[in-house]
Short mmCIF file of N, CA and C in Angstrom, two decimals:
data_model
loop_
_atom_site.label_atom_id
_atom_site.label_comp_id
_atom_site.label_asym_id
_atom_site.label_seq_id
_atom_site.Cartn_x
_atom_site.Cartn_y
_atom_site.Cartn_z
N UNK K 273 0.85 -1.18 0.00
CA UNK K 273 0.00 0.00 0.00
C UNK K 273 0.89 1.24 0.00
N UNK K 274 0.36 2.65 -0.69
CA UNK K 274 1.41 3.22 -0.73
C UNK K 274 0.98 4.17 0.38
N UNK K 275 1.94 5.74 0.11
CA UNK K 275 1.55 6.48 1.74
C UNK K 275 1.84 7.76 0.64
N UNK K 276 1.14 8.94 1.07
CA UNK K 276 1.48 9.93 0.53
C UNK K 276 2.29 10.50 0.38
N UNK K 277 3.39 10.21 1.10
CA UNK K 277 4.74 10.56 1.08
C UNK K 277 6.04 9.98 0.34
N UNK K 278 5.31 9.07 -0.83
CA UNK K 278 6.03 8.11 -1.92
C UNK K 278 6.37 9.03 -2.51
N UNK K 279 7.19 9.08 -3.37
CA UNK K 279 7.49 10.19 -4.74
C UNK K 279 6.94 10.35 -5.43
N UNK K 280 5.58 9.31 -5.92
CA UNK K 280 4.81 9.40 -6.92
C UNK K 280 3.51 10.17 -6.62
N UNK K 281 3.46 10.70 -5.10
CA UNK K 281 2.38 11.49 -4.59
C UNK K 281 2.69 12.94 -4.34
N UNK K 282 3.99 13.42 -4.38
CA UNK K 282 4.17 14.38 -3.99
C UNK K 282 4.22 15.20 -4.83
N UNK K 283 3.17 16.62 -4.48
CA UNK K 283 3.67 17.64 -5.50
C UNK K 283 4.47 19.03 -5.17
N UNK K 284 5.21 19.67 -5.71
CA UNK K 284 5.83 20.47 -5.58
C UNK K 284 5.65 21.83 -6.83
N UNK K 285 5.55 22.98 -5.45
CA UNK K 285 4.92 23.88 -6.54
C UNK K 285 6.07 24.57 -6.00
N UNK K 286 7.00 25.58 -6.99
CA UNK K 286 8.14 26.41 -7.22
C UNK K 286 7.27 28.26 -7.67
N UNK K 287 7.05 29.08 -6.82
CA UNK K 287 6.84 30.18 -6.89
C UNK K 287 7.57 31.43 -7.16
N UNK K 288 8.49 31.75 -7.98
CA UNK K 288 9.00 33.41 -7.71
C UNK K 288 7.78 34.83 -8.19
N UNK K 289 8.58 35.62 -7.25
CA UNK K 289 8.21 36.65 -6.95
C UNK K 289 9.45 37.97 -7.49
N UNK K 290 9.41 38.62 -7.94
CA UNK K 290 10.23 39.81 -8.53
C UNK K 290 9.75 40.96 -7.32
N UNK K 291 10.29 41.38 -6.51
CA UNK K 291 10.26 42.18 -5.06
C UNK K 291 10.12 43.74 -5.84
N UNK K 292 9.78 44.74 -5.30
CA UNK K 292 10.39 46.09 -5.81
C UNK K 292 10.94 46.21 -5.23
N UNK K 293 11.87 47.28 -5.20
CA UNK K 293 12.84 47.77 -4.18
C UNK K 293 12.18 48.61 -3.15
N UNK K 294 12.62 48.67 -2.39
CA UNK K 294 12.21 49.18 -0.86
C UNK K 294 10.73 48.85 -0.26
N UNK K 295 10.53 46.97 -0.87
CA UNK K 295 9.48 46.95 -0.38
C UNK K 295 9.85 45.71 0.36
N UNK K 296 10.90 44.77 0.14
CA UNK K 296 11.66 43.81 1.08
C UNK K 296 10.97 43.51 2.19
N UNK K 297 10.65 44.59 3.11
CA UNK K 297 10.23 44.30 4.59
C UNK K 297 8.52 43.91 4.19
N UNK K 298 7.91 44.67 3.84
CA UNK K 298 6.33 44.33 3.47
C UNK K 298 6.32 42.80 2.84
N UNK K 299 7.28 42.56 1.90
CA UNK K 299 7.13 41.10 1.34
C UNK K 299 7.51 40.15 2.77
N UNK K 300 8.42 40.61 2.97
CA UNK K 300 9.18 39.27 4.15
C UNK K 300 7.93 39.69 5.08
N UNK K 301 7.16 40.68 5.31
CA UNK K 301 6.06 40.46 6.68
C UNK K 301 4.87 39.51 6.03
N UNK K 302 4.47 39.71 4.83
CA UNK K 302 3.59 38.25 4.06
C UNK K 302 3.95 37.41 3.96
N UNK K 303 5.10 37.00 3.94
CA UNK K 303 6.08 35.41 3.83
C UNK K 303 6.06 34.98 5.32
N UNK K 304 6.15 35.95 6.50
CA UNK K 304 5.52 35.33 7.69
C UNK K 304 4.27 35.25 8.03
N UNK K 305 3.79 35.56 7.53
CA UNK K 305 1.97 35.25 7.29
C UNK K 305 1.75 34.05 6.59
N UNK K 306 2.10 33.49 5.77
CA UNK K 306 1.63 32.81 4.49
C UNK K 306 2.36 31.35 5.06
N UNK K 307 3.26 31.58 5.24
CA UNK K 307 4.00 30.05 5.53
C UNK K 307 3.15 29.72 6.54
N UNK K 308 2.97 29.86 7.90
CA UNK K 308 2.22 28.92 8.47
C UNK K 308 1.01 28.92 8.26
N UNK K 309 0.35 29.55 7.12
CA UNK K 309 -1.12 29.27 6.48
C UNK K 309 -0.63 28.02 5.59
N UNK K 310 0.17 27.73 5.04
CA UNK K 310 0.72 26.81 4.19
C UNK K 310 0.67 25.39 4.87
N UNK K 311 1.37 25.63 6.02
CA UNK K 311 1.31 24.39 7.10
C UNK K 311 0.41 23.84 7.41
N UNK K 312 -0.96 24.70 7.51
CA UNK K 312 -2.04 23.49 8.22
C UNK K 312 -2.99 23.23 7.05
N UNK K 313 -2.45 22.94 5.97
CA UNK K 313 -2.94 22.23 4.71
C UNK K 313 -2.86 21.23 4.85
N UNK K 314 -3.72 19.97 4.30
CA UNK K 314 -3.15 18.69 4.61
C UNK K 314 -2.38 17.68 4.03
N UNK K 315 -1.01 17.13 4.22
CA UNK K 315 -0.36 16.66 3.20
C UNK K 315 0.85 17.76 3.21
N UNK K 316 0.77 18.91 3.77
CA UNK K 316 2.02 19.65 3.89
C UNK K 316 3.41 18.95 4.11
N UNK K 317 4.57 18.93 3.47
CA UNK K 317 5.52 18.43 3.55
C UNK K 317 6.71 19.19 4.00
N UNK K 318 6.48 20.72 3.61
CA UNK K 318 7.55 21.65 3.88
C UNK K 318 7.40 22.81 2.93
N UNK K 319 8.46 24.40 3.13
CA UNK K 319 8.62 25.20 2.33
C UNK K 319 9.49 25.95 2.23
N UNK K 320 10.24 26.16 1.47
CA UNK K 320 11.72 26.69 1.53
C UNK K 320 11.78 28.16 0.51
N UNK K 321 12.21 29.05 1.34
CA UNK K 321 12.39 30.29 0.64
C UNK K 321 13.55 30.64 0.43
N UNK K 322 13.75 30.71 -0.83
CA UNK K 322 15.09 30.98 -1.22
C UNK K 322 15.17 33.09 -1.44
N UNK K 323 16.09 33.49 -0.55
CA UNK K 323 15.96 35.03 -1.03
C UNK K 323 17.38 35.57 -1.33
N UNK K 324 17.34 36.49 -2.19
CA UNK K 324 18.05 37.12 -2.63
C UNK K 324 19.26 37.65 -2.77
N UNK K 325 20.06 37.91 -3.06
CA UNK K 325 21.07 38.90 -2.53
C UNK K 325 20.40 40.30 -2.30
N UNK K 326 20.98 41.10 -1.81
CA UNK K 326 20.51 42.43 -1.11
C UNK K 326 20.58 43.22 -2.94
N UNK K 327 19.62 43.13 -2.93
CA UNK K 327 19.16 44.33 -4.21
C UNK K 327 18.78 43.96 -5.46
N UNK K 328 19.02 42.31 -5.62
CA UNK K 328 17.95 41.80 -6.51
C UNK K 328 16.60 41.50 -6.43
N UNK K 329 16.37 41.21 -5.50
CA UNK K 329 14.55 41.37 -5.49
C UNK K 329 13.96 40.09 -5.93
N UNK K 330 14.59 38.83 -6.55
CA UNK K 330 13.97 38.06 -7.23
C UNK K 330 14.11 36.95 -6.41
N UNK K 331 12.71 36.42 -5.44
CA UNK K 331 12.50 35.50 -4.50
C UNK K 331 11.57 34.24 -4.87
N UNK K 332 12.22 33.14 -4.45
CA UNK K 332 11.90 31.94 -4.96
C UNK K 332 11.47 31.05 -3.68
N UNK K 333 10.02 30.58 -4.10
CA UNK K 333 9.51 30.08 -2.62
C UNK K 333 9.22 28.58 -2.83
N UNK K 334 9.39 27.32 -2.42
CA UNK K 334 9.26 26.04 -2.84
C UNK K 334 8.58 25.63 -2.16
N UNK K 335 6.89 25.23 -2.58
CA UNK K 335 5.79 24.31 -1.67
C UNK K 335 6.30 22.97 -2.02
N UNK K 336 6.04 21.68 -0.60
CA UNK K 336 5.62 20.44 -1.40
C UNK K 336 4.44 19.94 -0.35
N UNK K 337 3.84 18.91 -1.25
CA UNK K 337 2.86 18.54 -0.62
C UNK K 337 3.07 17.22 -0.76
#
């Protein structure tokens, strides 16, 4: 029997976001909002935010389920 946590069940959704400048703090205060809305989904597996160097703006957020 399998379990949802086989490879063949899991999905993974890859999000970027293009930041403006001097808005950094407003995004990172929704990215602490949003992730643990993310969590009590069911089947949540994890989510990894990949951010930037200081002045590119271009943030990459990784759901899996």
């Amino acid at each position: 029997m399998s379990t949802l946590t086989e490879p063949n069940h899991i999905v993974t959704s890859v999000i970027q976001h293009q930041v403006k400048a001097g808005e950094e703090d407003q995004y990172e205060a929704w990215l602490r909002e949003i992730t643990p809305a993310a969590q009590r989904f069911p089947g949540h597996l994890g989510v990894n935010i990949l951010r930037p160097p200081e002045g590119v703006g271009s943030y990459t957020i990784v759901l899996r389920f």
